[in-house]
Each structure stands twice: as structure tokens, then as C-alpha cells.
Coordinates of N, CA and C in Angstrom, one line a residue:
M10 N 0.6 -1.2 0.0 CA -0.2 0.0 0.4 C 0.9 1.1 0.0
S11 N 1.1 1.9 -1.0 CA 1.2 3.4 -1.2 C 0.8 4.5 0.2
A12 N 2.2 4.9 0.7 CA 2.1 5.9 1.7 C 1.0 6.9 1.1
Q13 N 0.8 7.2 2.2 CA -0.6 9.0 2.0 C 0.5 10.1 1.9
P14 N 0.3 11.1 1.3 CA 1.2 12.1 1.0 C 1.2 12.7 2.3
Y15 N 2.4 13.8 2.6 CA 2.2 14.5 3.6 C 1.1 15.4 4.0
E16 N 0.5 16.0 4.7 CA 0.0 17.4 4.7 C 0.2 17.8 5.8
S17 N 0.4 19.2 5.7 CA 0.7 20.1 6.9 C -0.4 20.0 7.9
P18 N -0.7 20.1 9.3 CA -2.2 20.2 10.1 C -2.4 21.8 9.9
Y19 N -1.2 22.6 9.6 CA -2.4 24.0 9.3 C -3.0 23.6 8.2
R20 N -2.5 23.1 6.8 CA -3.3 22.9 5.7 C -4.9 22.1 6.1
A21 N -4.5 21.2 6.8 CA -6.1 20.4 7.3 C -6.7 21.6 7.9
I22 N -6.4 22.0 8.8 CA -7.4 22.9 9.7 C -8.0 24.0 9.0
A23 N -6.9 24.4 7.6 CA -7.7 25.5 6.7 C -8.8 24.7 6.1
K24 N -8.5 23.4 5.8 CA -9.5 22.9 4.8 C -10.6 22.6 5.5
D25 N -10.2 22.1 7.0 CA -12.1 22.0 7.8 C -12.4 23.4 8.2
I26 N -12.0 24.6 8.0 CA -12.5 25.6 8.0 C -12.9 26.3 7.2
T27 N -12.7 26.2 5.7 CA -13.6 26.4 4.4 C -14.5 26.1 4.4
S28 N -14.4 24.3 4.4 CA -15.0 23.3 4.4 C -16.4 24.3 5.2
A29 N -16.3 24.4 6.3 CA -17.7 24.3 7.6 C -18.4 25.8 6.9
F30 N -17.3 27.1 6.4 CA -17.7 28.2 5.9 C -18.8 27.9 5.0
V31 N -18.4 27.1 4.2 CA -19.2 26.8 2.6 C -20.6 26.2 3.3
G32 N -20.5 25.2 4.1 CA -21.4 24.5 5.0 C -22.7 24.9 5.4
S33 N -22.0 26.3 6.1 CA -23.0 26.9 7.2 C -23.8 27.8 6.3
V34 N -23.5 28.3 5.5 CA -24.4 29.3 4.5 C -25.8 28.1 3.8
A35 N -25.5 27.0 3.3 CA -26.4 25.9 3.3 C -27.1 26.1 4.0
C36 N -26.5 25.5 5.2 CA -27.5 24.6 6.3 C -28.6 25.9 6.8
A37 N -27.5 27.2 7.0 CA -28.6 28.7 7.5 C -29.6 28.4 6.5
Y38 N -29.9 28.4 5.2 CA -31.2 29.1 4.3 C -31.8 28.3 4.5
V39 N -31.8 26.7 4.4 CA -32.4 25.2 4.3 C -33.0 25.0 6.0
G40 N -32.4 25.8 6.8 CA -32.9 25.6 8.2 C -33.2 26.9 8.7
Q41 N -33.5 27.9 8.7 CA -33.8 29.3 9.1 C -35.5 29.2 9.2
P42 N -36.2 28.7 8.1 CA -37.8 28.3 9.0 C -38.2 27.9 9.9
F43 N -37.0 26.5 10.2 CA -37.6 25.4 11.1 C -37.5 26.2 12.2
D44 N -35.8 27.0 12.4 CA -35.3 27.6 13.3 C -36.3 28.9 13.9
T45 N -37.2 29.5 13.0 CA -37.7 31.0 13.1 C -39.0 30.3 14.1
F46 N -39.7 28.9 13.5 CA -40.7 28.2 14.2 C -40.1 28.1 14.9
K47 N -39.3 27.6 15.6 CA -38.9 27.1 17.3 C -38.6 28.0 18.1
V48 N -38.2 28.8 17.4 CA -37.7 30.1 18.4 C -39.0 30.8 18.8
R49 N -40.1 30.9 18.0 CA -41.6 31.8 18.2 C -41.8 30.6 19.5
Q50 N -42.0 29.5 19.0 CA -43.0 28.3 20.1 C -42.2 28.6 21.3
Q51 N -41.3 28.4 21.4 CA -40.6 28.4 22.5 C -40.4 29.6 23.4
A52 N -40.7 30.8 22.6 CA -40.5 32.2 23.6 C -42.1 32.6 23.8
M53 N -43.0 32.3 22.8 CA -44.2 32.6 23.1 C -45.5 31.1 23.7
S54 N -44.6 30.3 23.3 CA -45.2 29.1 24.3 C -46.6 29.0 23.5
L55 N -46.7 28.7 22.3 CA -48.0 29.0 21.5 C -47.8 27.4 20.9
S56 N -49.4 26.9 20.7 CA -49.2 25.5 20.1 C -48.3 25.4 18.4
I57 N -48.9 24.5 18.4 CA -48.0 24.2 16.3 C -48.7 25.1 15.0
P58 N -50.1 24.7 15.3 CA -50.9 26.1 14.5 C -50.8 27.3 14.3
S59 N -50.8 27.8 16.1 CA -50.8 29.1 16.3 C -49.9 29.6 16.0
T60 N -48.4 28.9 16.0 CA -47.2 29.3 15.4 C -47.2 29.2 14.1
F61 N -47.9 28.7 13.3 CA -47.8 28.5 12.1 C -48.3 29.9 11.6
R62 N -49.6 30.6 12.4 CA -50.4 31.2 11.5 C -49.5 32.7 12.2
S63 N -49.0 32.5 13.0 CA -48.5 34.1 13.6 C -47.5 34.5 12.9
I64 N -46.7 33.4 11.7 CA -45.6 33.8 11.0 C -46.5 34.1 9.3
L65 N -47.3 32.9 9.3 CA -47.4 33.2 7.8 C -48.5 34.6 7.6
S66 N -49.3 35.3 8.7 CA -49.9 36.1 9.2 C -49.1 37.5 8.5
E67 N -47.7 37.8 8.6 CA -46.8 38.5 8.1 C -46.7 38.4 6.9
S68 N -45.7 37.3 6.3 CA -45.5 36.8 5.2 C -44.9 35.6 4.9
P69 N -44.8 34.8 4.0 CA -44.2 33.6 4.1 C -42.9 33.8 4.4
L70 N -41.9 34.8 3.4 CA -41.1 35.3 3.9 C -40.2 35.8 5.3
A71 N -41.0 35.7 6.5 CA -41.2 35.8 7.7 C -40.5 34.8 8.0
F72 N -40.6 33.3 7.9 CA -39.9 32.5 8.2 C -38.4 32.4 8.2
W73 N -37.8 33.2 7.2 CA -36.6 33.6 7.2 C -36.2 35.0 7.8
K74 N -36.9 35.4 8.7 CA -36.3 36.3 9.8 C -35.0 35.6 10.2
G75 N -34.3 37.1 9.9 CA -32.7 36.6 10.8 C -32.0 35.3 10.4
V76 N -32.0 35.8 9.2 CA -31.2 34.5 8.1 C -29.9 35.3 8.0
V77 N -29.5 36.6 7.8 CA -28.4 36.9 8.0 C -27.5 36.8 9.1
P78 N -28.0 37.4 10.6 CA -27.1 37.0 11.4 C -26.9 35.5 12.1
T79 N -28.0 34.6 11.3 CA -27.9 33.4 11.4 C -26.6 32.7 10.4
T80 N -26.7 33.1 9.6 CA -25.7 33.0 8.7 C -24.2 33.3 9.3
A81 N -24.1 34.7 9.7 CA -23.0 35.1 10.2 C -22.6 34.1 10.5
G82 N -23.5 33.9 11.5 CA -23.1 33.1 13.5 C -22.5 31.8 13.0
M83 N -23.1 31.2 12.2 CA -22.8 29.9 11.3 C -21.6 29.1 11.1
M84 N -20.9 30.3 10.2 CA -20.4 30.4 9.1 C -18.9 30.6 10.5
F85 N -19.0 31.6 11.3 CA -18.1 31.0 12.5 C -18.6 30.5 13.6
E86 N -19.4 29.8 13.4 CA -19.3 28.9 14.9 C -18.9 27.2 13.8
N87 N -19.0 27.3 13.3 CA -18.9 26.2 12.1 C -17.3 25.8 12.1
A88 N -16.8 26.9 11.6 CA -15.2 27.1 11.4 C -14.5 26.8 13.1
M89 N -15.0 28.0 13.5 CA -14.5 27.8 15.0 C -14.8 26.1 15.8
A90 N -16.0 25.5 15.3 CA -16.1 24.0 16.3 C -15.2 23.2 15.2
F91 N -15.5 23.3 14.2 CA -14.6 21.9 13.4 C -13.6 22.3 13.5
G92 N -12.7 23.4 13.2 CA -11.4 23.6 13.3 C -10.8 23.2 14.9
I93 N -11.5 23.7 16.1 CA -10.6 23.2 17.1 C -11.2 22.0 17.5
N94 N -12.2 21.7 17.0 CA -12.4 19.7 17.2 C -11.2 19.3 16.9
N95 N -10.9 19.4 15.3 CA -10.1 19.0 14.6 C -8.5 19.1 15.1
F96 N -8.7 20.5 15.7 CA -7.5 20.5 16.2 C -6.7 19.8 17.4
L97 N -8.0 19.7 18.2 CA -8.1 19.2 20.1 C -7.6 17.5 19.2
K98 N -8.5 17.0 18.2 CA -8.3 15.6 18.1 C -6.7 15.1 17.2
R99 N -6.2 16.0 16.8 CA -4.9 16.0 16.2 C -4.0 15.9 17.5
A100 N -4.4 16.9 18.5 CA -3.4 17.4 19.3 C -3.6 16.2 20.8
V101 N -4.6 15.6 20.6 CA -4.7 14.4 21.4 C -5.0 13.3 21.0
P102 N -4.0 12.9 20.5 CA -4.3 11.5 19.2 C -4.8 10.1 20.2
S103 N -5.4 9.5 19.4 CA -6.3 8.3 20.2 C -5.2 6.8 20.3
G104 N -4.2 6.8 18.9 CA -3.1 6.2 19.2 C -4.1 4.7 18.4
M105 N -5.4 4.9 17.6 CA -6.1 4.1 16.7 C -6.4 4.4 16.0
E106 N -6.6 3.4 14.9 CA -6.9 3.9 13.5 C -8.8 4.3 13.7
E107 N -8.9 5.3 12.9 CA -9.9 6.1 13.2 C -10.7 5.4 12.3
I108 N -12.1 5.4 12.8 CA -13.4 4.1 12.1 C -14.0 4.9 10.7
V109 N -13.2 4.0 9.7 CA -13.6 4.7 8.5 C -14.0 3.5 8.0
P110 N -14.8 3.7 6.6 CA -14.9 2.9 5.8 C -14.1 2.5 5.0
G111 N -13.6 0.9 5.0 CA -12.4 0.7 4.2 C -11.4 0.3 5.3
G112 N -11.7 0.9 6.8 CA -10.3 0.3 7.6 C -10.5 -1.1 8.3
T113 N -9.6 -1.6 9.2 CA -10.0 -2.8 10.0 C -10.7 -3.0 11.5
R114 N -11.0 -1.9 11.6 CA -11.7 -2.1 13.1 C -13.3 -2.5 13.1
T115 N -13.1 -3.4 14.0 CA -14.3 -4.5 14.1 C -14.6 -4.4 16.0
V116 N -14.5 -3.7 16.5 CA -14.2 -3.5 17.8 C -14.8 -1.6 18.1
L117 N -15.6 -1.4 18.7 CA -16.1 0.2 19.2 C -15.5 0.3 20.7
D118 N -14.4 1.1 20.5 CA -13.7 1.5 21.9 C -14.5 2.4 23.2
L119 N -15.1 2.2 23.8 CA -15.7 3.3 24.4 C -15.6 4.4 24.9
R120 N -14.2 4.4 25.8 CA -13.1 5.1 26.1 C -12.5 6.1 25.0
E121 N -12.1 5.5 24.2 CA -11.7 6.3 22.7 C -12.3 6.7 21.9
D122 N -12.9 6.0 21.5 CA -14.2 6.2 20.2 C -15.4 6.9 20.6
V123 N -15.9 6.8 22.1 CA -17.3 7.8 22.4 C -16.6 8.5 23.4
A124 N -15.9 8.3 24.8 CA -16.1 9.5 25.9 C -14.8 10.7 25.1
K125 N -13.6 10.3 24.8 CA -12.9 10.8 24.2 C -13.4 12.1 23.2
P126 N -14.1 12.0 22.1 CA -15.1 12.6 21.4 C -16.1 13.4 22.1
M127 N -16.6 12.9 22.7 CA -17.7 13.2 23.7 C -17.0 14.9 25.0
A128 N -16.0 14.2 25.5 CA -15.5 15.7 26.1 C -14.8 16.7 24.8
L129 N -13.8 16.4 24.2 CA -13.2 17.2 23.1 C -14.8 18.3 22.4
G130 N -15.5 17.0 22.5 CA -17.2 18.1 21.9 C -17.6 19.0 22.9
A131 N -17.4 19.0 24.1 CA -17.9 19.8 25.2 C -16.9 20.8 25.3
M132 N -15.7 21.0 25.1 CA -14.8 21.6 24.8 C -15.0 22.7 23.9
T133 N -15.1 22.1 22.8 CA -15.6 22.7 21.4 C -16.9 23.8 21.2
G134 N -17.9 23.3 22.1 CA -18.9 23.9 22.2 C -18.7 24.9 23.1
T135 N -18.3 24.9 24.0 CA -17.8 25.9 25.0 C -17.0 27.3 24.0
C136 N -16.2 26.9 23.9 CA -15.4 27.6 22.8 C -16.4 28.3 21.7
S137 N -17.5 27.8 21.0 CA -18.2 28.3 20.1 C -19.3 29.0 20.7
S138 N -19.5 28.8 21.6 CA -20.0 29.9 22.4 C -20.0 31.4 22.2
F139 N -18.9 31.6 22.6 CA -18.5 33.0 22.4 C -18.1 34.0 21.2
V140 N -18.3 32.5 20.4 CA -18.3 33.4 18.9 C -19.8 33.4 18.3
L141 N -21.0 32.9 18.7 CA -22.3 32.6 18.0 C -23.0 33.4 18.8
I142 N -23.0 33.9 20.4 CA -23.9 34.5 21.2 C -24.3 35.6 20.3
S143 N -23.4 36.6 20.0 CA -24.1 38.2 19.8 C -24.7 37.5 18.7
S144 N -24.9 36.6 17.4 CA -25.6 36.8 16.2 C -26.9 36.0 16.7
E145 N -26.6 34.9 18.0 CA -27.9 34.5 18.6 C -29.2 35.5 19.7
V146 N -28.3 36.3 19.7 CA -29.2 37.3 20.3 C -29.7 38.3 19.2
I147 N -28.9 39.0 18.4 CA -30.0 39.5 17.3 C -30.9 38.5 16.5
K148 N -30.3 37.2 16.3 CA -31.5 36.5 15.6 C -33.1 36.0 16.1
T149 N -33.0 36.0 17.6 CA -33.8 35.7 18.1 C -34.7 37.2 18.8
R150 N -34.4 37.9 18.9 CA -35.1 39.0 19.0 C -35.6 39.3 17.3
T151 N -34.9 39.2 16.2 CA -35.3 39.5 14.8 C -36.4 38.8 14.4
Q152 N -36.4 37.1 14.8 CA -37.1 36.4 14.8 C -38.5 36.7 15.4
L153 N -38.7 36.9 16.3 CA -40.0 37.3 17.3 C -40.4 38.9 17.0
S154 N -40.0 39.7 16.3 CA -40.6 40.7 16.1 C -41.4 40.5 14.9
T155 N -42.8 41.2 15.2 CA -43.9 40.7 14.3 C -43.7 41.6 13.0
T156 N -42.8 43.0 13.1 CA -43.0 43.8 12.1 C -41.7 43.3 11.4
S157 N -42.0 44.0 10.1 CA -40.7 43.8 9.0 C -39.3 44.7 9.3
V158 N -38.6 44.5 10.2 CA -37.5 45.0 11.0 C -36.2 43.9 10.7
P159 N -35.1 44.8 10.1 CA -34.0 44.3 9.7 C -33.3 43.5 10.8
S160 N -32.5 43.0 10.7 CA -31.6 42.3 11.6 C -30.5 43.9 12.1
S161 N -30.3 44.4 11.3 CA -29.3 45.7 11.3 C -30.1 47.0 12.5
Q162 N -31.1 46.7 12.2 CA -31.8 47.1 13.2 C -32.2 47.3 14.5
V163 N -32.6 45.6 14.7 CA -32.5 45.4 16.0 C -31.2 45.6 16.6
M164 N -30.2 45.0 15.6 CA -28.5 45.5 16.8 C -28.4 46.6 17.2
K165 N -28.8 48.0 16.0 CA -28.7 49.1 16.4 C -29.3 49.3 17.7
E166 N -30.6 48.7 17.8 CA -31.6 49.2 19.2 C -30.9 48.3 20.3
I167 N -30.1 47.6 20.3 CA -29.9 46.7 21.5 C -28.7 47.6 21.8
M168 N -27.4 48.0 20.9 CA -27.2 48.7 21.3 C -26.8 49.9 21.7
K169 N -28.1 50.5 21.4 CA -28.3 51.9 21.8 C -29.0 51.5 23.4
T170 N -29.7 50.9 23.6 CA -30.4 50.6 25.0 C -29.5 50.3 26.0
R171 N -28.5 48.7 25.7 CA -27.9 48.3 26.0 C -26.1 48.3 26.1
G172 N -25.6 49.0 25.2 CA -24.6 48.7 24.3 C -23.7 47.0 24.2
F173 N -22.7 47.1 24.7 CA -22.0 46.1 24.0 C -22.4 44.5 24.8
S174 N -22.7 45.0 26.4 CA -23.5 43.9 26.8 C -24.5 43.4 26.4
G175 N -25.5 44.2 25.6 CA -26.9 43.8 25.2 C -26.5 42.7 24.0
L176 N -25.3 42.5 23.8 CA -25.2 41.2 22.5 C -24.4 40.2 23.3
W177 N -24.5 40.0 24.7 CA -24.2 39.2 25.2 C -24.7 38.0 26.2
V178 N -26.2 38.9 26.2 CA -27.4 38.6 26.7 C -27.2 37.0 27.0
G179 N -27.5 36.4 28.3 CA -27.7 34.9 28.1 C -26.4 34.4 27.8
M180 N -24.8 34.5 28.0 CA -23.9 33.6 27.8 C -23.8 32.9 28.7
D181 N -24.0 32.6 29.8 CA -24.3 30.9 30.7 C -24.9 30.0 30.0
A182 N -26.3 31.0 29.5 CA -27.2 29.8 28.8 C -26.9 29.7 27.5
Q183 N -25.8 29.9 26.3 CA -25.3 29.7 25.5 C -24.6 28.6 25.9
I184 N -23.3 28.6 26.5 CA -22.6 27.7 26.9 C -23.4 26.1 27.3
M185 N -24.4 26.7 28.6 CA -25.1 25.4 28.6 C -25.8 24.7 27.9
R186 N -26.1 25.2 26.6 CA -26.8 24.3 25.3 C -25.4 24.0 24.7
D187 N -24.7 24.5 23.8 CA -23.7 24.2 22.9 C -22.8 23.2 23.6
A188 N -22.5 23.0 24.7 CA -21.5 22.4 25.5 C -22.4 20.7 25.2
P189 N -23.6 21.2 25.6 CA -23.8 19.5 25.5 C -24.5 19.1 24.4
F190 N -24.7 19.8 23.6 CA -25.1 19.6 21.9 C -23.5 19.1 21.3
Y191 N -22.6 19.8 21.0 CA -21.6 19.3 20.7 C -20.9 18.2 21.3
A192 N -21.0 17.6 22.8 CA -20.3 16.3 23.7 C -21.5 15.3 22.7
V193 N -22.4 15.2 22.6 CA -23.4 14.0 22.3 C -22.8 14.0 20.7
F194 N -22.7 15.3 19.8 CA -23.1 15.3 18.6 C -21.9 14.5 18.3
F195 N -20.2 14.7 18.6 CA -19.2 14.1 18.2 C -19.1 12.7 18.9
G196 N -19.9 12.4 20.1 CA -19.7 11.4 20.7 C -20.4 10.2 19.7
S197 N -21.9 10.6 19.4 CA -23.1 10.0 18.6 C -22.9 9.5 17.2
Y198 N -21.4 10.5 16.7 CA -21.0 10.9 15.1 C -20.4 9.3 15.2
E199 N -19.3 9.2 16.2 CA -18.1 8.1 16.0 C -19.1 6.9 16.1
I200 N -20.1 6.8 16.7 CA -21.0 5.5 17.0 C -21.9 5.3 15.9
F201 N -22.6 6.0 15.2 CA -22.8 6.1 13.9 C -22.0 5.9 12.9
K202 N -21.2 6.4 12.7 CA -19.7 5.9 11.6 C -19.9 4.4 11.8
F203 N -19.3 4.1 13.0 CA -18.9 2.4 13.2 C -20.0 1.4 12.8
T204 N -21.2 1.7 13.2 CA -22.5 1.2 12.6 C -22.9 0.7 11.3
L205 N -22.6 2.1 10.6 CA -22.9 2.4 9.4 C -21.7 1.4 8.6
H206 N -20.7 1.5 9.4 CA -19.2 0.7 8.6 C -19.7 -0.7 8.7
N207 N -20.0 -1.4 9.7 CA -20.2 -2.8 10.2 C -21.8 -3.4 8.9
M208 N -22.1 -2.1 9.0 CA -23.6 -2.7 8.1 C -23.5 -2.6 6.5
G209 N -22.0 -2.0 6.3 CA -21.8 -2.3 5.1 C -21.7 -1.2 4.1
V210 N -21.8 0.0 4.7 CA -21.8 1.4 4.1 C -20.0 1.3 3.5
E211 N -19.7 1.7 2.3 CA -18.7 2.1 2.6 C -17.9 2.9 1.9
N212 N -18.8 3.4 1.6 CA -18.7 4.6 0.7 C -18.3 6.0 1.9
R213 N -17.0 6.9 1.7 CA -17.2 7.2 3.2 C -18.0 8.6 2.8
D214 N -18.3 9.5 1.7 CA -18.8 10.4 2.1 C -20.2 10.4 2.4
V215 N -21.0 8.9 1.5 CA -22.7 8.6 2.5 C -22.3 8.1 3.9
N216 N -21.3 7.9 4.2 CA -21.1 7.1 5.6 C -21.3 8.6 6.5
Y217 N -20.4 9.5 6.1 CA -20.3 10.8 7.2 C -21.6 11.6 6.7
F218 N -22.0 11.5 5.3 CA -23.5 12.4 5.4 C -24.8 11.9 6.1
I219 N -24.8 10.8 5.9 CA -25.6 10.0 7.1 C -26.1 9.8 8.6
S220 N -24.4 9.8 8.9 CA -24.0 9.6 10.4 C -24.1 11.2 10.8
G221 N -23.7 12.2 10.4 CA -23.6 13.5 10.9 C -24.9 14.0 11.2
G222 N -26.3 13.5 9.6 CA -27.1 14.0 10.2 C -27.8 13.3 11.2
F223 N -27.7 11.9 11.7 CA -28.3 11.5 12.1 C -27.6 11.7 14.2
A224 N -26.5 11.8 13.8 CA -25.8 12.8 15.3 C -26.5 14.1 15.5
G225 N -26.9 14.9 14.4 CA -27.3 16.1 14.8 C -28.7 16.2 15.5
M226 N -29.6 14.9 14.7 CA -30.5 14.5 15.7 C -30.3 14.4 17.1
V227 N -29.7 13.5 17.1 CA -29.6 13.2 18.9 C -29.1 14.5 19.1
G228 N -28.1 14.7 19.1 CA -27.5 16.2 19.6 C -29.0 16.9 20.2
W229 N -29.6 17.4 19.0 CA -30.5 18.6 19.3 C -31.7 18.1 20.3
F230 N -31.7 16.6 20.2 CA -32.7 15.9 21.5 C -32.4 16.2 22.8
V231 N -31.2 16.1 23.1 CA -30.6 16.5 24.2 C -30.5 17.5 24.5
A232 N -30.3 18.6 23.7 CA -29.8 19.8 24.0 C -31.1 20.4 24.4
M233 N -32.4 20.2 23.5 CA -33.1 21.0 23.5 C -34.0 21.8 24.9
P234 N -34.0 21.0 25.7 CA -34.4 21.2 27.0 C -33.4 22.9 27.6
F235 N -32.3 22.4 27.4 CA -31.2 23.5 27.7 C -31.2 25.0 26.7
D236 N -32.0 24.5 25.5 CA -32.5 25.5 24.5 C -33.4 26.3 24.8
V237 N -34.7 25.8 25.6 CA -36.3 27.0 25.4 C -35.3 27.7 26.6
P238 N -34.8 27.7 28.0 CA -34.8 29.2 28.7 C -33.8 29.8 27.9
K239 N -32.6 29.0 27.2 CA -31.9 30.2 26.5 C -32.7 31.0 25.3
T240 N -34.0 30.8 24.5 CA -34.4 31.6 23.8 C -35.1 32.8 24.8
I241 N -35.7 32.1 25.7 CA -36.5 32.9 26.6 C -35.7 34.2 27.4
L242 N -34.2 33.7 27.9 CA -33.7 34.9 28.2 C -33.2 35.8 27.0
Q243 N -32.7 35.2 26.4 CA -32.0 36.2 24.8 C -33.2 37.0 24.6
S244 N -34.2 37.0 24.3 CA -35.3 37.4 23.7 C -36.0 38.6 24.5
N245 N -35.2 38.6 26.4 CA -35.4 39.6 27.0 C -34.4 40.7 27.1
P246 N -34.9 42.0 26.5 CA -34.2 43.0 26.6 C -33.9 43.3 27.8
N247 N -34.0 43.1 29.1 CA -33.4 43.2 30.3 C -32.4 42.2 30.9
G248 N -32.5 40.9 30.0 CA -31.8 39.9 30.4 C -30.8 40.2 30.9
A249 N -29.8 39.1 31.9 CA -28.5 39.4 32.6 C -27.6 38.5 31.1
V250 N -26.5 39.4 31.2 CA -25.3 38.4 30.9 C -25.0 37.1 31.1
V251 N -24.9 37.0 32.4 CA -24.9 35.8 33.6 C -25.9 35.4 34.7
G252 N -26.3 34.7 35.1 CA -26.9 34.5 36.1 C -28.5 34.1 36.0
D253 N -28.9 34.6 35.2 CA -30.3 34.4 35.1 C -30.8 33.4 34.3
Y254 N -29.9 32.4 33.8 CA -30.1 31.0 33.5 C -31.3 29.6 34.3
F255 N -30.8 29.8 35.3 CA -31.4 28.4 36.5 C -32.4 29.2 36.5
K256 N -32.9 30.1 36.9 CA -34.0 31.2 37.4 C -34.9 30.6 36.2
V257 N -34.6 31.2 34.8 CA -35.6 31.2 33.5 C -35.9 29.2 33.8
M258 N -34.8 29.0 33.7 CA -35.1 27.4 33.9 C -36.6 26.6 34.7
G259 N -35.8 27.1 35.8 CA -37.0 27.0 37.1 C -38.8 27.5 36.7
D260 N -38.4 28.8 35.7 CA -39.8 29.3 35.5 C -40.3 28.5 34.8
V261 N -39.6 28.2 33.4 CA -40.3 27.1 32.5 C -41.1 25.8 32.8
V262 N -40.2 24.9 33.7 CA -40.6 23.9 34.3 C -41.9 24.2 35.7
K263 N -41.8 25.3 35.9 CA -42.6 25.7 37.1 C -44.7 25.6 36.3
T264 N -43.9 26.6 35.0 CA -45.1 27.3 34.2 C -45.5 26.0 33.3
R265 N -44.8 25.4 32.4 CA -44.8 24.8 31.5 C -44.9 23.0 31.6
G266 N -44.1 22.7 32.7 CA -44.0 21.2 33.0 C -42.7 21.1 32.2
V267 N -42.1 19.7 32.8 CA -40.8 19.4 31.9 C -40.6 19.3 30.8
V268 N -41.7 18.4 30.2 CA -41.9 18.1 28.6 C -42.5 19.6 28.1
G269 N -43.1 20.4 28.5 CA -44.2 21.2 28.0 C -43.5 22.6 27.4
G270 N -42.1 22.5 27.9 CA -41.0 23.9 27.8 C -41.5 23.8 25.9

């Protein structure tokens, strides 16, 4: 077997970041209607039909409210997340062959293949929170507006009333959502890759595509309870930068129940 050509780790990280940038644009525009629906339902505690009607009463394009800060935030978040995660994986190598189609691994090592990616994922999510938070605050306020207000105007209003601190509302909430999401995402991603590999999915691109999709679903399932109080807190013009997250979470449980948020 011929040796693989050497690739500089910096070049590899640059490729990871570039791919994340390009993928973010596509994800933002495809996913924004669902995110707008989610944010309104979380913040306003509406039923599914009522949420749908509240958005359509403005315009079908209202589903894409806040797509500009979403795109910007996702570009930097994914570049940060996948860049940092791949850097951490290279800095803390497992010494084991990666689970990929065409490999020889037949046993899943829980410590190396699941626990370590989860730990690195939690670190990744914590770091990416600092990049994402300002765009999340602007996006949330724009999505909840019932008039056609551009994101730039929302940002100006925040800066006028709160200054830069207004763009950091719910910093603790951001970390509490993103750290668990990325921990579960990267951990389950390895499990899905291994499972599909053993099921005979030998094409790398197909394996990675399906594994990433399922890992995202599992990650969001785990992170959603943390996301509800985050949305409520960041939609509040007077919300604190840190310190209110658990109070808001307690209020959600008290008023809506554990599964009603």
C-alpha cells in the first residue's frame, strides 16, 4: 500500500474551516424556517398551528427572519467548532485507527471512540459559544418581531439601549446549550460511523453524510431542554449576561412542565 502524502496540520485545519464556512451558508438558508418556528414556539409558548399562523400572518418570507445573523453566526461557529475539534483531535491522538469505511476496526472502544470525542466536543461547544452568542441574540430578537424589521436595526437598538453587553445576554445559557450539544454530536457521530461501517456502508461520503445527520438529531434531542430557557432569556431586552439561566429554567418547568417547554 502506498504511503499517504504528508499534509501540514495547518493546511488540514484550513480545509476544515473552509468547508465549515461553505456548509454553513447552505445550512442557514435551509434550516432558518424551522428555527424561526422553534424560536417563536419556545418564547411565546404557542401551539404548533398558532405558531404557524403567527408567522404566515406576516408573510411567507417571515420564516427566513434573522437569516443574515444566522448565516454569519453559523459561518464563524462552524469554522471555530470544526477547526478547534479537529485541532484537539490532532493534539490528543488516540493511537487507534479512525473508524472509517475501508478500515479494519471491528470493535468500538467506548473510552477512545465515544468518551474522548464527547469530552473534546464539550470543550468545542464552550469555545464556539463565545463566537455565536451575539448573532444568536440578534437573530432571536429579529425572529420574534412581528414587523418587518431588519437585523441591522435590531442590533442598533440593542447597542443603543444596552451597549455591547446587550449582545452577550445569556452567555451562560449559550454554553449550557452548546456544550452538551457538541458533546453528544461528536460522540454519537463516531457510533453512527462505526455502525454504518459494520452494516456495509463503505462509501465515506455517504457514511459521513448519514452519520452527521443522525448525530445532529441526537444532539438536538439532548440539547433542546437547555435551548428553551436560552431562547426566553435572550429574547428579554433586560436579560442578564450571566446569572439568570437557572432561574428561567426553573420558571419554565414551573409554568409549562418538564416536557411542555
